[in-house]
Coordinates of C-alpha atoms in Angstrom, one line a residue:
Chain S
M479 CA 0.2 36.9 -13.8
S480 CA 2.3 35.7 -11.0
L481 CA 1.5 32.5 -9.3
V482 CA 3.1 32.1 -5.8
L483 CA 2.9 28.9 -3.7
H484 CA 3.8 29.3 0.0
D485 CA 5.3 25.9 0.5
Y486 CA 7.0 23.6 2.9
E487 CA 9.0 20.7 1.3
L488 CA 8.0 18.1 3.9
D489 CA 4.3 19.1 4.0
S490 CA 2.2 16.5 2.2
D491 CA -0.6 19.0 1.4
S492 CA 1.9 21.4 -0.3
Y493 CA 3.2 18.4 -2.2
K494 CA -0.2 17.8 -3.8
V495 CA -0.2 21.2 -5.2
R496 CA 3.4 21.0 -6.4
L497 CA 2.6 17.7 -8.1
L498 CA -0.4 19.1 -10.0
L499 CA 1.5 22.2 -11.0
S500 CA 4.2 20.0 -12.4
A501 CA 1.7 17.7 -14.2
L502 CA 0.1 20.7 -15.7
G503 CA 3.4 22.3 -16.6
I504 CA 2.6 25.6 -14.9
E505 CA 5.3 28.1 -14.0
Y506 CA 5.2 29.4 -10.5
S507 CA 7.3 30.7 -7.8
K508 CA 7.8 29.0 -4.5
V509 CA 8.2 30.7 -1.1
A510 CA 9.7 28.3 1.5
V511 CA 8.1 28.6 4.8
N512 CA 10.0 27.7 7.9
V513 CA 7.5 25.3 9.4
H514 CA 10.0 23.4 11.5
P515 CA 11.4 24.6 13.8
G516 CA 10.2 28.2 13.0
H517 CA 6.4 27.8 13.0
E518 CA 6.5 30.7 10.5
Q519 CA 3.1 29.6 9.1
R520 CA 1.6 30.8 12.4
S521 CA 3.4 34.2 12.3
P522 CA 1.2 37.3 12.2
A523 CA 2.1 37.9 8.5
Y524 CA 1.1 34.4 7.6
L525 CA -2.1 34.4 9.7
R526 CA -3.2 37.3 7.6
L527 CA -2.9 35.1 4.5
N528 CA -4.4 32.1 6.1
P529 CA -5.9 32.4 9.7
L530 CA -5.8 28.6 10.0
G531 CA -2.0 28.8 10.2
N532 CA -1.3 26.0 7.8
L533 CA 0.0 25.4 4.3
P534 CA -0.2 25.4 1.4
I535 CA -1.3 28.9 0.5
L536 CA -1.6 29.9 -3.2
V537 CA -1.5 33.6 -4.2
D538 CA -2.6 34.2 -7.8
G539 CA -2.8 38.1 -8.4
D540 CA -5.7 39.2 -6.2
T541 CA -6.7 35.6 -5.3
T542 CA -5.4 34.0 -2.0
L543 CA -6.4 30.5 -1.4
R544 CA -5.8 28.0 1.4
D545 CA -6.7 24.3 1.6
S546 CA -4.9 21.9 -0.8
G547 CA -8.2 20.5 -2.1
A548 CA -9.6 24.0 -2.9
I549 CA -6.3 24.9 -4.6
L550 CA -6.2 21.7 -6.7
C551 CA -9.7 22.4 -8.0
Y552 CA -8.9 26.1 -8.7
L553 CA -5.8 25.2 -10.6
A554 CA -7.6 22.5 -12.6
R555 CA -10.5 24.8 -13.4
L556 CA -8.1 27.5 -14.6
H557 CA -5.4 25.6 -16.4
D558 CA -6.8 22.1 -17.3
G559 CA -9.0 23.0 -20.3
D560 CA -9.5 19.3 -21.2
G561 CA -11.0 18.6 -17.8
Q562 CA -8.7 15.7 -17.3
W563 CA -8.0 16.4 -13.7
L564 CA -11.4 17.7 -12.6
P565 CA -14.0 16.1 -15.1
A566 CA -16.9 18.3 -16.3
D567 CA -19.1 15.1 -16.5
S568 CA -21.4 15.3 -13.4
Q569 CA -20.9 11.7 -12.3
R570 CA -17.1 11.8 -12.7
F571 CA -17.0 15.2 -11.0
G572 CA -19.0 13.8 -8.0
E573 CA -16.7 10.8 -7.8
V574 CA -13.7 13.0 -7.8
M575 CA -15.3 15.2 -5.0
V576 CA -15.9 12.1 -2.9
W577 CA -12.1 11.4 -2.8
L578 CA -11.1 15.1 -2.4
F579 CA -13.3 15.3 0.8
F580 CA -12.1 11.9 1.9
A581 CA -8.5 13.2 1.6
S582 CA -9.2 16.2 3.8
A583 CA -11.4 14.5 6.4
D584 CA -10.7 10.8 6.5
L585 CA -7.0 11.0 5.7
A586 CA -6.4 13.8 8.2
P587 CA -5.4 11.3 10.9
A588 CA -2.6 10.0 8.6
T589 CA -1.3 13.5 8.2
L590 CA -1.4 14.0 11.9
A591 CA 0.3 10.7 12.7
R592 CA 3.1 11.6 10.3
L593 CA 3.6 15.1 11.8
H594 CA 3.5 13.5 15.3
D595 CA 6.3 11.1 14.4
M596 CA 8.4 13.5 12.2
L597 CA 7.9 16.9 13.8
E598 CA 6.7 16.1 17.3
V599 CA 3.3 17.5 16.8
P600 CA 1.0 16.4 19.8
A601 CA -1.4 13.7 18.9
D602 CA -3.1 10.5 20.2
R603 CA -0.8 8.4 18.1
D604 CA -2.6 5.1 18.5
A605 CA -6.0 6.6 17.6
A606 CA -4.4 8.4 14.6
I607 CA -2.8 5.3 13.3
A608 CA -6.0 3.1 13.8
A609 CA -8.0 5.8 11.9
S610 CA -5.3 5.9 9.1
R611 CA -5.4 2.2 8.7
R612 CA -9.3 2.3 8.4
A613 CA -8.9 4.8 5.7
F614 CA -6.2 2.9 3.8
R615 CA -8.3 -0.1 4.0
I616 CA -11.3 1.7 2.3
M617 CA -8.8 2.9 -0.4
D618 CA -7.4 -0.5 -1.0
D619 CA -10.9 -2.1 -1.1
H620 CA -11.8 0.5 -3.7
M621 CA -8.8 -0.1 -5.9
T622 CA -9.1 -3.9 -5.6
K623 CA -12.6 -3.7 -7.1
R624 CA -11.6 -1.1 -9.6
E625 CA -8.7 -3.4 -10.8
L626 CA -11.0 -6.4 -11.0
E627 CA -13.3 -4.3 -13.4
G628 CA -10.4 -3.3 -15.5
F629 CA -9.7 0.2 -14.3
A630 CA -6.4 1.6 -13.1
W631 CA -7.4 4.9 -11.4
F632 CA -9.5 6.0 -8.5
V633 CA -12.1 7.6 -10.8
G634 CA -12.8 7.1 -14.5
D635 CA -10.1 5.8 -17.0
H636 CA -7.3 8.2 -16.3
A637 CA -5.6 10.0 -13.5
T638 CA -7.7 12.8 -11.8
L639 CA -7.4 15.0 -8.8
A640 CA -8.7 12.1 -6.7
D641 CA -5.5 10.3 -7.3
I642 CA -3.4 13.3 -6.4
A643 CA -5.4 14.1 -3.3
V644 CA -5.2 10.6 -1.7
F645 CA -1.6 9.6 -2.9
P646 CA 0.7 11.4 -0.4
A647 CA -1.0 9.9 2.8
I648 CA -0.4 6.3 1.8
A649 CA 2.9 6.9 0.0
L650 CA 4.3 8.5 3.2
S651 CA 2.7 6.0 5.6
R652 CA 6.0 4.4 6.4
D653 CA 7.0 7.8 8.1
F654 CA 4.6 6.8 10.8
G655 CA 5.2 3.1 10.8
V656 CA 2.4 1.8 8.6
D657 CA 3.8 -0.4 6.0
H658 CA 2.2 -1.1 2.6
D659 CA 2.0 -4.9 3.1
E660 CA -1.7 -4.9 3.6
Y661 CA -2.6 -2.8 0.6
P662 CA -1.6 -4.7 -2.5
A663 CA -3.9 -2.8 -4.8
L664 CA -2.6 0.5 -3.5
R665 CA 0.9 -0.7 -4.0
R666 CA 0.2 -1.3 -7.7
W667 CA -1.7 2.0 -8.1
M668 CA 1.2 3.9 -6.4
R669 CA 3.5 2.7 -9.2
R670 CA 1.0 4.0 -11.7
V671 CA 0.9 7.4 -10.1
R672 CA 4.7 7.6 -10.6
T673 CA 4.1 7.2 -14.3
I674 CA 2.0 10.4 -14.6
P675 CA 3.8 12.8 -16.9
G676 CA 5.5 15.4 -14.8
F677 CA 5.4 13.3 -11.6
I678 CA 7.8 14.7 -9.0
T679 CA 9.1 13.3 -5.7
M680 CA 9.4 14.6 -2.2
P681 CA 11.3 13.4 0.8
G682 CA 9.8 10.0 1.6
I683 CA 8.4 9.4 -1.8
P684 CA 11.3 8.2 -4.0
D685 CA 11.0 7.6 -7.7
Y686 CA 11.5 4.1 -8.8
H687 CA 14.2 4.8 -11.3
Chain A
M510 CA -3.4 -24.7 18.3
G511 CA -0.5 -23.6 16.3
F512 CA 0.6 -23.9 12.7
A513 CA 3.2 -26.4 11.7
A514 CA 6.2 -25.7 9.6
G515 CA 5.1 -26.0 6.0
W516 CA 3.9 -24.1 2.9
Y517 CA 2.0 -20.9 3.3
A518 CA 0.5 -18.5 0.6
L519 CA 1.9 -15.0 0.8
A520 CA 0.3 -13.2 -2.2
L521 CA -1.7 -13.7 -5.4
G522 CA 0.7 -14.4 -8.3
D523 CA -0.8 -12.0 -10.7
G524 CA -0.9 -9.2 -8.1
L525 CA 3.0 -9.1 -8.3
E526 CA 3.9 -7.6 -11.6
P527 CA 7.4 -8.4 -13.1
G528 CA 10.0 -6.0 -11.8
T529 CA 8.2 -5.3 -8.6
S530 CA 8.5 -6.3 -4.9
A531 CA 6.2 -6.5 -1.9
G532 CA 6.9 -6.6 1.8
T533 CA 4.9 -9.1 4.0
Q534 CA 5.3 -11.1 7.1
L535 CA 4.9 -14.8 8.1
F536 CA 4.8 -15.6 11.9
D537 CA 5.9 -12.0 12.4
K538 CA 9.0 -12.4 10.3
E539 CA 9.5 -9.8 7.6
L540 CA 9.8 -11.2 4.1
V541 CA 10.1 -9.7 0.6
V542 CA 8.3 -11.3 -2.3
W543 CA 9.6 -10.0 -5.6
R544 CA 9.3 -10.9 -9.2
D545 CA 12.3 -10.4 -11.6
A546 CA 12.2 -9.2 -15.1
S547 CA 12.0 -12.7 -16.5
G548 CA 8.9 -13.4 -14.5
A549 CA 10.3 -15.6 -11.7
S550 CA 9.2 -14.9 -8.1
H551 CA 11.4 -15.0 -5.1
V552 CA 10.8 -15.0 -1.3
W553 CA 13.7 -13.7 0.9
E554 CA 14.3 -12.4 4.3
D555 CA 13.3 -8.6 4.0
R556 CA 16.6 -7.3 5.2
C557 CA 19.6 -5.8 3.4
P558 CA 22.7 -7.3 5.1
H559 CA 24.4 -3.9 4.8
R560 CA 22.4 -1.7 7.2
G561 CA 19.2 -3.7 7.8
M562 CA 16.9 -1.7 5.5
R563 CA 13.9 -3.6 4.2
L564 CA 14.6 -4.7 0.6
S565 CA 10.9 -4.4 -0.2
F566 CA 11.4 -0.6 0.1
G567 CA 13.9 -0.9 -2.8
F568 CA 13.7 -1.5 -6.5
V569 CA 13.9 -4.4 -8.9
R570 CA 16.3 -3.9 -11.7
G571 CA 16.3 -6.6 -14.3
N572 CA 16.9 -9.8 -12.4
H573 CA 18.4 -8.0 -9.4
I574 CA 16.8 -6.3 -6.4
A575 CA 18.4 -3.1 -5.1
C576 CA 18.3 -1.7 -1.7
L577 CA 16.8 1.8 -1.3
Y578 CA 19.6 3.0 1.0
H579 CA 22.8 2.4 -0.8
G580 CA 21.8 0.5 -4.0
W581 CA 23.4 -2.7 -3.1
Q582 CA 22.2 -5.2 -5.7
Y583 CA 21.4 -8.9 -5.2
D584 CA 21.0 -11.6 -7.8
E585 CA 18.3 -14.3 -7.9
A586 CA 20.1 -16.4 -5.4
G587 CA 20.4 -13.7 -2.8
Q588 CA 24.1 -13.1 -3.6
C589 CA 25.3 -9.5 -3.5
R590 CA 26.6 -8.6 -7.0
H591 CA 27.1 -4.8 -7.0
I592 CA 28.0 -2.2 -4.5
P593 CA 27.7 1.3 -6.1
A594 CA 30.1 2.9 -3.7
H595 CA 32.8 0.4 -4.6
P596 CA 32.0 -0.3 -8.3
S597 CA 35.2 -2.3 -9.0
L598 CA 34.9 -4.4 -5.9
E599 CA 34.6 -8.2 -6.4
V600 CA 31.8 -8.6 -3.8
P601 CA 32.6 -11.3 -1.1
E602 CA 30.3 -14.4 -1.3
T603 CA 29.5 -13.9 2.4
I604 CA 27.3 -10.9 1.6
K605 CA 24.1 -12.8 0.9
V606 CA 20.4 -12.5 1.8
P607 CA 18.8 -15.6 3.3
T608 CA 16.3 -17.0 0.9
Y609 CA 13.3 -19.3 1.2
A610 CA 12.0 -22.1 -1.0
S611 CA 8.9 -20.8 -2.8
V612 CA 6.5 -22.0 -5.6
E613 CA 3.6 -20.6 -7.5
A614 CA 0.5 -22.8 -7.4
A615 CA -3.2 -22.2 -7.7
G616 CA -2.6 -18.6 -8.6
M617 CA -0.7 -17.9 -5.4
I618 CA 2.9 -17.5 -4.3
W619 CA 3.7 -20.0 -1.5
V620 CA 6.8 -20.1 0.8
Q621 CA 8.2 -22.9 2.8
S622 CA 8.2 -21.5 6.3
A623 CA 11.2 -23.5 7.5
P624 CA 13.8 -25.6 5.5
E625 CA 13.2 -28.6 7.7
A626 CA 9.6 -28.9 6.8
T627 CA 8.9 -32.2 5.0
E628 CA 5.4 -31.5 3.6
P629 CA 5.4 -31.5 -0.2
P630 CA 4.7 -28.2 -2.0
P631 CA 1.0 -27.3 -2.6
A632 CA -0.7 -28.9 -5.6
D633 CA -1.3 -26.6 -8.6
F634 CA -4.7 -26.4 -10.0
A635 CA -6.6 -23.9 -12.2
A636 CA -7.7 -20.9 -10.2
V637 CA -8.7 -17.3 -10.9
P638 CA -7.0 -15.1 -8.3
V639 CA -9.5 -12.6 -6.7
R640 CA -7.9 -10.7 -3.9
S641 CA -5.9 -10.9 -0.6
L642 CA -7.9 -10.0 2.5
Y643 CA -6.0 -8.7 5.5
L644 CA -7.5 -9.1 9.0
D645 CA -6.8 -7.7 12.4
R646 CA -7.2 -11.1 14.0
A647 CA -4.9 -13.9 15.2
P648 CA -4.5 -16.6 12.5
E649 CA -5.3 -19.3 15.0
M650 CA -8.6 -17.7 15.7
V651 CA -9.4 -17.1 11.9
A652 CA -8.8 -20.8 11.3
L653 CA -11.0 -21.7 14.3
L654 CA -13.8 -19.5 13.2
L655 CA -13.7 -20.8 9.6
E656 CA -13.6 -24.4 10.8
A657 CA -16.5 -23.9 13.2
G658 CA -18.6 -22.6 10.3
L659 CA -19.3 -19.3 12.1
A660 CA -18.6 -17.2 9.1
G661 CA -20.0 -19.5 6.4
S662 CA -20.0 -23.1 5.3
F663 CA -16.3 -23.5 4.9
E664 CA -14.7 -26.8 4.4
S665 CA -11.2 -27.3 5.9
L666 CA -8.9 -28.7 3.1
S667 CA -5.8 -28.4 5.4
S668 CA -4.9 -26.5 8.6
S669 CA -4.5 -23.3 6.6
T670 CA -6.6 -23.8 3.4
F671 CA -10.4 -23.7 3.0
G672 CA -13.0 -24.1 0.4
I673 CA -16.5 -22.8 0.1
A674 CA -19.3 -22.8 -2.4
L675 CA -20.7 -19.4 -3.1
D676 CA -23.6 -18.6 -5.5
G677 CA -22.5 -21.4 -7.9
A678 CA -18.8 -20.6 -7.6
D679 CA -16.1 -22.6 -5.8
L680 CA -13.7 -20.6 -3.8
F681 CA -10.3 -21.5 -2.4
L682 CA -8.9 -19.6 0.6
A683 CA -5.3 -19.9 1.8
L684 CA -4.6 -18.5 5.3
Q685 CA -1.3 -16.6 5.8
P686 CA -0.3 -16.4 9.5
Y687 CA 1.0 -12.9 9.2
G688 CA 1.7 -12.2 12.9
A689 CA 0.5 -12.8 16.3
E690 CA -2.6 -10.6 15.8
R691 CA -2.8 -10.3 12.0
S692 CA -3.8 -12.7 9.2
A693 CA -4.3 -12.7 5.5
L694 CA -6.6 -14.8 3.4
H695 CA -5.7 -15.2 -0.2
I696 CA -8.8 -15.9 -2.2
A697 CA -9.1 -17.6 -5.7
R698 CA -12.0 -18.9 -7.7
T699 CA -11.6 -22.5 -8.6
G700 CA -15.0 -23.1 -10.4
G701 CA -18.1 -21.4 -11.5
D702 CA -18.5 -17.9 -13.0
L703 CA -19.4 -15.5 -10.2
S704 CA -17.5 -12.3 -11.0
P705 CA -14.3 -11.6 -9.2
K706 CA -15.7 -8.2 -8.2
D707 CA -18.7 -9.8 -6.5
I708 CA -16.4 -12.2 -4.7
A709 CA -14.3 -9.2 -3.6
V710 CA -17.5 -7.6 -2.2
W711 CA -18.3 -10.9 -0.4
A712 CA -14.7 -10.9 1.0
E713 CA -15.2 -7.5 2.6
D714 CA -18.3 -8.9 4.5
L715 CA -16.3 -12.0 5.4
R716 CA -13.5 -9.7 6.9
A717 CA -16.1 -7.7 8.9
T718 CA -17.6 -11.0 10.2
L719 CA -14.3 -12.5 11.2
E720 CA -13.1 -9.3 12.9
A721 CA -16.4 -9.0 14.8
L722 CA -17.0 -12.5 16.0
P723 CA -16.1 -13.2 19.7
A724 CA -13.2 -15.4 20.3
I725 CA -13.9 -19.1 20.8
A726 CA -12.0 -21.9 22.4
P727 CA -10.7 -24.8 20.2
A728 CA -13.0 -27.3 22.0
S729 CA -16.1 -25.3 21.5
A730 CA -15.1 -24.8 17.9
A731 CA -14.9 -28.5 17.4
R732 CA -18.3 -28.9 19.1
Q733 CA -19.9 -26.3 16.9
A734 CA -18.4 -27.8 13.8
G735 CA -19.8 -31.1 15.0
A736 CA -23.2 -29.7 15.5
L737 CA -23.2 -28.1 12.1
A738 CA -22.0 -31.2 10.3

């Protein structure tokens, strides 16, 4: 069985998948896509794999998947027998889903703001940053209350897909000029994420050692 | 109304773990608050003298803080002690980060905004730190709205500290004039047993109220405060 990730090093959604693959200790091969300046993800060959023209794309034998959230769930279902990353328990599962959908909808402006500042993708920058800050505030309020109740992670008592899905947007926010000053609970949680066994970095997300 | 030079809370003490740093601002000036491995906290200008990188982006190593860019390390007094690119160099004493006087009291880390301030450091008293609340609102306006009683029955303890009784608990709030249009309120419980989580939920409502209230003029704030007294 060959697992192939079509990947771009600077893409925060591809990074989520690389991070989970590393945490799960899964062998895979990586195809580097020339997103900038080549826009290769929108070439006819890539549009046949993913008509949305974005990354990541995971090819696993006959299965071709787009959308980092879907790919995270697929990999967890297939390779995480203990259900650590995608809990089987209905309540925990539902709570993880809340943050996976939050990551793809409410954190989309953060992804856009970063692409605007780094790769000159057109955007209403002020609106994207205002929406990013609203989302980060919701995350910080959540982790503030979680910590006050003695918990360290977004859902349950260990790291889940929820943590992986929402991590890159805030960890990379300085790329688009949003500092971490206003998010003390997220600052502490981001240090914890770096302690996940198999944690890997990407440009803009340094390790602390 | 403005804020005088003096002592301002920048963070909750227990929110800053040993060996970590946090960036913040006071009157729009960037500061780094960091706690060394021995547990002592420090407040400095958030700027590496080498290339101007924010030190709060860097890492604490033992009792030194190291810049993210090139790893220059500074000791507890702000003196540069190690430059990785020149490991055998005796670092000149002129390479130093400006530092601020700071203390920990009432569960918070306080900084003296200017060295010429004569006000004594804040009193220490028992407090359970709850959370820091960041507001998109000018600090002068936050103080006016709290003094005027428009967001609850707050008592002004000083120009930047406030008290309120909430469901049998006593809360202490310290206002950080973060920048021209941003503020922080550091919140601790000084009495009673309302759970910190319930206080955190109340704080979210307080933030929504303070950000939504229309601006008021100082004179009308005083009038309204008088009418409520």
